[in-house]
């Protein structure tokens, strides 16, 4: 039987993935010392191939702990270690926007390549880089998509919302999802001037829609969604909901969304959050079951 090691804060989704691939799920124990350092303890007896599952939102401490766990697993004889990180951090800084800036995406790619044999994630934010494999050329890197479960969720809804992407970049997943569910769709134009300084222009819509679902890969400060939702409400749309793959929710995001008039936020469980409605376990388990697990 394969073994999946998970960390406490991502316990429920990890155990569900393990169940769906018939792997034994065991927890990596982490003790936080009063000074902020971490002590990591993994099970002593490991098979030669293992999966480590951890979602990497607010990642800095998690990355160090993951490194300790992976290195210790090698010490204990693990030959093949696959990281399942349903949310993969530091993918947005894919170039130096100003002289001297670290290209986090590349450095994190190298960090994982030194620890794991395979990295599996969901809807990694890849913009100027064509594939996750290009970020981690020395190991196997797999970028799955939540489009299937998201489409299933939308198809199960009673009414048929217009799907709106808040920027041109979102066209890839908005189009794919809309076509799967035969929904009308469009994307906004977005100009970002700073972390919380975002301007959005709505597309022309053929008709007046009662419900619009703004759909994006990441909700971080919430500013992108809030600005788009505010414009839709102003234009007279009755119900404006947001659907995101990765509910990062930086401090203040909820307040912004509420003020903008958003009715409901729905997310997948790549990051544990109160808005989680869609499980991505089937996407990950389908991948492992297809390739015969480890
Ligand atoms: C950016 O290109 C992404 O697709 C999201 O639109 C962005 O990360 C959302 O960020 P925020 O919630 O901070 O506006």
Tab-separated table of C-alpha atoms and ligand atoms in Angstrom:
chain	number	residue	atom	x	y	z
A	1	UNK	CA	0.000	0.000	0.000
A	2	UNK	CA	1.233	3.501	-0.855
A	3	UNK	CA	1.771	6.003	1.918
A	4	UNK	CA	0.657	9.616	2.027
A	5	UNK	CA	2.154	11.892	4.668
A	6	UNK	CA	0.184	15.023	5.449
A	7	UNK	CA	0.428	18.045	7.697
A	8	UNK	CA	-2.248	18.848	10.261
A	9	UNK	CA	-3.693	22.002	8.659
A	10	UNK	CA	-4.417	20.132	5.417
A	11	UNK	CA	-5.589	16.954	7.118
A	12	UNK	CA	-9.127	16.505	5.843
A	13	UNK	CA	-8.441	16.949	2.097
A	14	UNK	CA	-5.242	14.886	2.393
A	15	UNK	CA	-7.056	11.984	4.027
A	16	UNK	CA	-9.705	12.153	1.315
A	17	UNK	CA	-7.039	11.981	-1.401
A	18	UNK	CA	-5.407	9.045	0.411
A	19	UNK	CA	-8.764	7.281	0.640
A	20	UNK	CA	-9.408	7.732	-3.071
A	21	UNK	CA	-6.019	6.277	-4.047
A	22	UNK	CA	-6.102	3.558	-1.362
A	23	UNK	CA	-2.975	4.933	0.337
A	24	UNK	CA	-2.262	4.864	4.044
A	25	UNK	CA	-2.516	8.421	5.433
A	26	UNK	CA	-0.169	9.370	8.275
A	27	UNK	CA	0.444	12.755	9.837
A	28	UNK	CA	3.758	14.584	9.933
A	29	UNK	CA	3.970	15.984	13.461
A	30	UNK	CA	5.229	19.532	13.784
A	31	UNK	CA	6.172	21.144	17.077
A	32	UNK	CA	6.565	24.921	17.093
A	33	UNK	CA	9.140	26.077	19.638
A	34	UNK	CA	8.479	29.348	21.472
A	35	UNK	CA	11.176	31.048	19.362
A	36	UNK	CA	9.390	30.196	16.098
A	37	UNK	CA	11.586	27.279	15.018
A	38	UNK	CA	9.929	23.994	14.021
A	39	UNK	CA	10.597	20.392	14.948
A	40	UNK	CA	9.342	17.919	12.351
A	41	UNK	CA	8.731	14.231	12.977
A	42	UNK	CA	7.749	11.721	10.325
A	43	UNK	CA	6.817	8.029	10.694
A	44	UNK	CA	9.911	5.835	11.133
A	45	UNK	CA	8.974	3.115	8.735
A	46	UNK	CA	8.474	4.212	5.132
A	47	UNK	CA	7.961	2.399	1.839
A	48	UNK	CA	10.358	3.329	-0.970
A	49	UNK	CA	7.789	5.602	-2.622
A	50	UNK	CA	5.793	8.149	-0.634
A	51	UNK	CA	3.523	11.130	-1.243
A	52	UNK	CA	3.760	14.284	0.883
A	53	UNK	CA	0.692	16.458	0.796
A	54	UNK	CA	0.707	20.076	1.910
A	55	UNK	CA	-1.021	23.137	0.560
A	56	UNK	CA	1.393	26.063	0.421
A	57	UNK	CA	-0.617	29.164	1.225
A	58	UNK	CA	1.291	31.462	3.678
A	59	UNK	CA	4.246	29.327	2.781
A	60	UNK	CA	7.433	30.461	4.460
A	61	UNK	CA	7.405	28.236	7.574
A	62	UNK	CA	5.708	25.451	5.629
A	63	UNK	CA	8.536	25.328	3.095
A	64	UNK	CA	11.177	24.864	5.772
A	65	UNK	CA	9.131	22.138	7.475
A	66	UNK	CA	8.565	20.416	4.156
A	67	UNK	CA	12.311	20.456	3.542
A	68	UNK	CA	12.950	18.861	6.950
A	69	UNK	CA	10.313	16.199	6.268
A	70	UNK	CA	11.634	15.390	2.779
A	71	UNK	CA	15.253	15.228	3.909
A	72	UNK	CA	14.318	12.994	6.842
A	73	UNK	CA	12.289	10.733	4.546
A	74	UNK	CA	15.396	10.273	2.357
A	75	UNK	CA	17.416	9.412	5.496
A	76	UNK	CA	14.828	6.751	6.297
A	77	UNK	CA	15.129	5.210	2.850
A	78	UNK	CA	12.436	6.866	0.716
A	79	UNK	CA	13.616	6.645	-2.882
A	80	UNK	CA	10.782	8.414	-4.618
A	81	UNK	CA	9.029	11.346	-2.963
A	82	UNK	CA	6.099	13.055	-4.672
A	83	UNK	CA	4.919	16.380	-3.354
A	84	UNK	CA	1.220	17.107	-3.760
A	85	UNK	CA	0.798	20.845	-3.208
A	86	UNK	CA	-2.762	21.690	-4.289
A	87	UNK	CA	-1.832	25.375	-3.976
A	88	UNK	CA	1.698	26.071	-5.136
A	89	UNK	CA	3.246	29.224	-3.730
A	90	UNK	CA	5.471	31.869	-5.332
A	91	UNK	CA	4.337	31.173	-8.885
A	92	UNK	CA	3.348	34.788	-9.636
A	93	UNK	CA	6.821	36.354	-9.401
A	94	UNK	CA	8.008	34.852	-12.676
A	95	UNK	CA	10.345	37.679	-13.655
A	96	UNK	CA	12.206	40.563	-12.072
A	97	UNK	CA	9.829	43.491	-12.452
A	98	UNK	CA	12.466	45.823	-10.958
A	99	UNK	CA	16.257	45.487	-10.931
A	100	UNK	CA	17.484	43.322	-8.089
A	101	UNK	CA	14.216	41.458	-7.480
A	102	UNK	CA	14.495	37.712	-6.866
A	103	UNK	CA	12.581	35.605	-9.395
A	104	UNK	CA	10.779	33.572	-6.731
A	105	UNK	CA	9.141	31.157	-9.162
A	106	UNK	CA	12.504	29.970	-10.505
A	107	UNK	CA	14.138	29.724	-7.062
A	108	UNK	CA	11.210	27.787	-5.610
A	109	UNK	CA	11.311	25.484	-8.655
A	110	UNK	CA	14.963	24.742	-7.933
A	111	UNK	CA	14.214	24.252	-4.218
A	112	UNK	CA	11.567	21.612	-4.976
A	113	UNK	CA	13.762	19.946	-7.584
A	114	UNK	CA	16.384	19.367	-4.890
A	115	UNK	CA	13.873	17.714	-2.553
A	116	UNK	CA	11.300	15.831	-4.602
A	117	UNK	CA	11.130	13.517	-7.600
A	118	UNK	CA	7.729	14.739	-8.668
A	119	UNK	CA	5.554	17.757	-7.843
A	120	UNK	CA	1.808	17.707	-8.471
A	121	UNK	CA	-0.337	20.790	-8.164
A	122	UNK	CA	-3.636	22.297	-9.330
A	123	UNK	CA	-4.037	25.387	-11.505
A	124	UNK	CA	-0.584	26.795	-10.845
A	125	UNK	CA	-0.475	30.467	-11.745
A	126	UNK	CA	1.640	30.311	-14.895
A	127	UNK	CA	1.663	33.468	-16.929
A	128	UNK	CA	4.844	34.120	-18.870
A	129	UNK	CA	6.113	30.535	-18.400
A	130	UNK	CA	4.450	27.960	-20.609
A	131	UNK	CA	4.347	24.965	-18.243
A	132	UNK	CA	5.130	23.843	-14.725
A	133	UNK	CA	7.665	21.480	-16.254
A	134	UNK	CA	9.580	24.550	-17.439
A	135	UNK	CA	9.700	25.783	-13.829
A	136	UNK	CA	11.116	22.428	-12.627
A	137	UNK	CA	12.900	20.936	-15.648
A	138	UNK	CA	14.903	18.377	-13.627
A	139	UNK	CA	11.974	16.519	-12.066
A	140	UNK	CA	8.468	15.514	-13.104
A	141	UNK	CA	6.118	18.477	-12.626
A	142	UNK	CA	2.394	18.086	-13.138
A	143	UNK	CA	-0.119	20.914	-13.251
A	144	UNK	CA	-3.654	19.514	-12.960
A	145	UNK	CA	-6.779	21.594	-13.368
A	146	UNK	CA	-9.835	22.054	-11.186
A	147	UNK	CA	-11.921	22.816	-14.297
A	148	UNK	CA	-13.721	19.436	-14.059
A	149	UNK	CA	-15.075	19.761	-10.497
A	150	UNK	CA	-15.737	23.486	-11.035
A	151	UNK	CA	-17.802	22.727	-14.161
A	152	UNK	CA	-19.655	19.962	-12.312
A	153	UNK	CA	-20.478	22.440	-9.551
A	154	UNK	CA	-21.743	25.028	-12.036
A	155	UNK	CA	-23.757	22.431	-13.907
A	156	UNK	CA	-25.470	21.489	-10.622
A	157	UNK	CA	-26.694	25.086	-10.081
A	158	UNK	CA	-30.362	25.811	-10.717
A	159	UNK	CA	-29.854	29.035	-12.645
A	160	UNK	CA	-27.330	29.675	-15.398
A	161	UNK	CA	-24.959	32.475	-14.496
A	162	UNK	CA	-22.893	34.534	-16.902
A	163	UNK	CA	-19.231	33.653	-16.253
A	164	UNK	CA	-16.929	36.633	-15.972
A	165	UNK	CA	-13.146	36.567	-15.783
A	166	UNK	CA	-11.760	39.657	-14.053
A	167	UNK	CA	-8.779	40.029	-16.404
A	168	UNK	CA	-7.498	38.872	-19.796
A	169	UNK	CA	-5.333	36.224	-18.149
A	170	UNK	CA	-8.392	34.448	-16.792
A	171	UNK	CA	-9.727	33.798	-20.302
A	172	UNK	CA	-8.061	30.347	-20.363
A	173	UNK	CA	-10.073	28.909	-17.453
A	174	UNK	CA	-13.244	30.989	-17.945
A	175	UNK	CA	-13.565	29.887	-21.586
A	176	UNK	CA	-12.828	26.238	-20.781
A	177	UNK	CA	-15.344	26.182	-17.935
A	178	UNK	CA	-18.044	28.120	-19.808
A	179	UNK	CA	-17.791	25.887	-22.859
A	180	UNK	CA	-18.071	22.758	-20.705
A	181	UNK	CA	-21.286	24.071	-19.129
A	182	UNK	CA	-22.593	25.936	-22.205
A	183	UNK	CA	-22.658	29.247	-20.340
A	184	UNK	CA	-22.134	32.732	-21.745
A	185	UNK	CA	-18.847	34.285	-20.728
A	186	UNK	CA	-16.584	37.286	-21.067
A	187	UNK	CA	-13.472	38.787	-19.509
A	188	UNK	CA	-12.671	42.228	-18.128
A	189	UNK	CA	-9.640	44.373	-18.794
A	190	UNK	CA	-7.572	44.888	-15.665
A	191	UNK	CA	-4.799	47.303	-14.829
A	192	UNK	CA	-2.901	46.592	-11.608
A	193	UNK	CA	-0.885	49.467	-10.257
A	194	UNK	CA	-0.081	47.975	-6.863
A	195	UNK	CA	-1.035	45.200	-4.419
A	196	UNK	CA	-4.367	46.844	-3.641
A	197	UNK	CA	-4.623	49.301	-6.519
A	198	UNK	CA	-6.603	47.659	-9.307
A	199	UNK	CA	-8.754	49.066	-12.093
A	200	UNK	CA	-11.202	46.855	-13.997
A	201	UNK	CA	-13.280	47.505	-17.104
A	202	UNK	CA	-16.294	45.250	-17.737
A	203	UNK	CA	-16.768	43.666	-21.173
A	204	UNK	CA	-19.834	44.350	-23.274
A	205	UNK	CA	-22.569	41.867	-22.368
A	206	UNK	CA	-25.199	40.827	-24.910
A	207	UNK	CA	-28.070	40.940	-22.453
A	208	UNK	CA	-28.927	41.840	-18.872
A	209	UNK	CA	-27.971	38.886	-16.695
A	210	UNK	CA	-29.650	38.274	-13.325
A	211	UNK	CA	-26.670	36.402	-11.951
A	212	UNK	CA	-22.974	36.771	-12.763
A	213	UNK	CA	-20.281	34.479	-11.428
A	214	UNK	CA	-16.856	36.123	-11.359
A	215	UNK	CA	-14.372	33.315	-11.732
A	216	UNK	CA	-10.611	33.470	-11.118
A	217	UNK	CA	-7.699	31.272	-10.111
A	218	UNK	CA	-6.616	33.185	-6.990
A	219	UNK	CA	-8.408	35.473	-4.562
A	220	UNK	CA	-5.699	37.174	-2.531
A	221	UNK	CA	-6.376	40.739	-1.359
A	222	UNK	CA	-9.836	40.388	-2.917
A	223	UNK	CA	-9.357	43.694	-4.712
A	224	UNK	CA	-9.732	42.242	-8.234
A	225	UNK	CA	-12.978	40.469	-7.358
A	226	UNK	CA	-14.303	43.377	-5.305
A	227	UNK	CA	-13.779	45.936	-8.071
A	228	UNK	CA	-15.397	43.670	-10.700
A	229	UNK	CA	-18.300	42.856	-8.385
A	230	UNK	CA	-18.842	46.518	-7.506
A	231	UNK	CA	-19.114	47.421	-11.201
A	232	UNK	CA	-21.569	44.589	-11.844
A	233	UNK	CA	-23.779	45.660	-8.939
A	234	UNK	CA	-23.673	49.243	-10.205
A	235	UNK	CA	-24.742	47.962	-13.618
A	236	UNK	CA	-27.812	46.393	-11.996
A	237	UNK	CA	-26.853	42.706	-11.750
A	238	UNK	CA	-28.970	41.221	-8.922
A	239	UNK	CA	-26.709	38.428	-7.736
A	240	UNK	CA	-22.929	38.554	-8.018
A	241	UNK	CA	-21.011	35.513	-6.824
A	242	UNK	CA	-17.320	34.720	-6.941
A	243	UNK	CA	-15.788	31.357	-7.648
A	244	UNK	CA	-12.058	30.843	-7.105
A	245	UNK	CA	-9.773	27.865	-7.231
A	246	UNK	CA	-7.387	29.144	-4.544
A	247	UNK	CA	-8.974	31.098	-1.659
A	248	UNK	CA	-5.797	32.753	-0.364
A	249	UNK	CA	-7.769	35.510	1.438
A	250	UNK	CA	-5.131	37.995	2.587
A	251	UNK	CA	-6.138	40.075	5.639
A	252	UNK	CA	-8.957	42.465	4.780
A	253	UNK	CA	-10.200	40.495	1.752
A	254	UNK	CA	-13.562	39.589	3.282
A	255	UNK	CA	-14.308	43.191	4.252
A	256	UNK	CA	-13.548	44.400	0.725
A	257	UNK	CA	-15.765	41.742	-0.830
A	258	UNK	CA	-18.648	42.462	1.512
A	259	UNK	CA	-18.435	46.201	0.872
A	260	UNK	CA	-18.488	45.585	-2.880
A	261	UNK	CA	-21.813	43.752	-2.583
A	262	UNK	CA	-20.618	40.219	-3.419
A	263	UNK	CA	-23.379	37.759	-2.510
A	264	UNK	CA	-21.501	34.491	-2.186
A	265	UNK	CA	-17.917	33.254	-2.495
A	266	UNK	CA	-17.314	29.663	-3.508
A	267	UNK	CA	-13.905	27.986	-3.611
A	268	UNK	CA	-12.206	24.676	-4.075
A	269	UNK	CA	-10.383	23.117	-1.142
A	270	UNK	CA	-6.853	23.593	-2.496
A	271	UNK	CA	-6.584	25.874	0.560
A	272	UNK	CA	-8.757	25.184	3.621
A	273	UNK	CA	-11.270	28.030	3.937
A	274	UNK	CA	-14.851	28.577	5.060
A	275	UNK	CA	-15.838	29.163	1.397
A	276	UNK	CA	-14.723	25.650	0.309
A	277	UNK	CA	-17.547	23.908	-1.564
A	278	UNK	CA	-15.655	21.964	-4.226
A	279	UNK	CA	-13.305	19.075	-3.483
A	280	UNK	CA	-10.219	18.685	-5.675
A	281	UNK	CA	-9.495	15.174	-4.332
A	282	UNK	CA	-11.029	13.547	-7.468
A	283	UNK	CA	-8.635	15.495	-9.709
A	284	UNK	CA	-5.566	14.392	-7.761
A	285	UNK	CA	-6.693	10.830	-7.186
A	286	UNK	CA	-7.577	10.458	-10.865
A	287	UNK	CA	-3.984	11.409	-11.709
A	288	UNK	CA	-2.463	8.843	-9.311
A	289	UNK	CA	-4.931	6.117	-10.195
A	290	UNK	CA	-4.273	6.681	-13.916
A	291	UNK	CA	-0.508	6.416	-13.582
A	292	UNK	CA	-0.734	3.480	-11.161
A	293	UNK	CA	0.137	5.579	-8.123
A	294	UNK	CA	3.814	5.749	-7.247
B	1	LIG	C1	-3.667	37.515	-11.101
B	1	LIG	O1	-3.282	37.605	-12.226
B	1	LIG	C2	-4.567	36.445	-10.610
B	1	LIG	O2	-5.167	35.709	-11.627
B	1	LIG	C3	-5.614	37.017	-9.683
B	1	LIG	O3	-6.482	37.847	-10.441
B	1	LIG	C4	-4.976	37.822	-8.590
B	1	LIG	O4	-3.983	37.093	-7.953
B	1	LIG	C5	-6.011	38.280	-7.594
B	1	LIG	O5	-5.365	39.034	-6.641
B	1	LIG	P1	-6.132	40.025	-5.662
B	1	LIG	O6	-7.204	39.246	-4.981
B	1	LIG	O7	-5.049	40.477	-4.707
B	1	LIG	O8	-6.644	41.168	-6.474
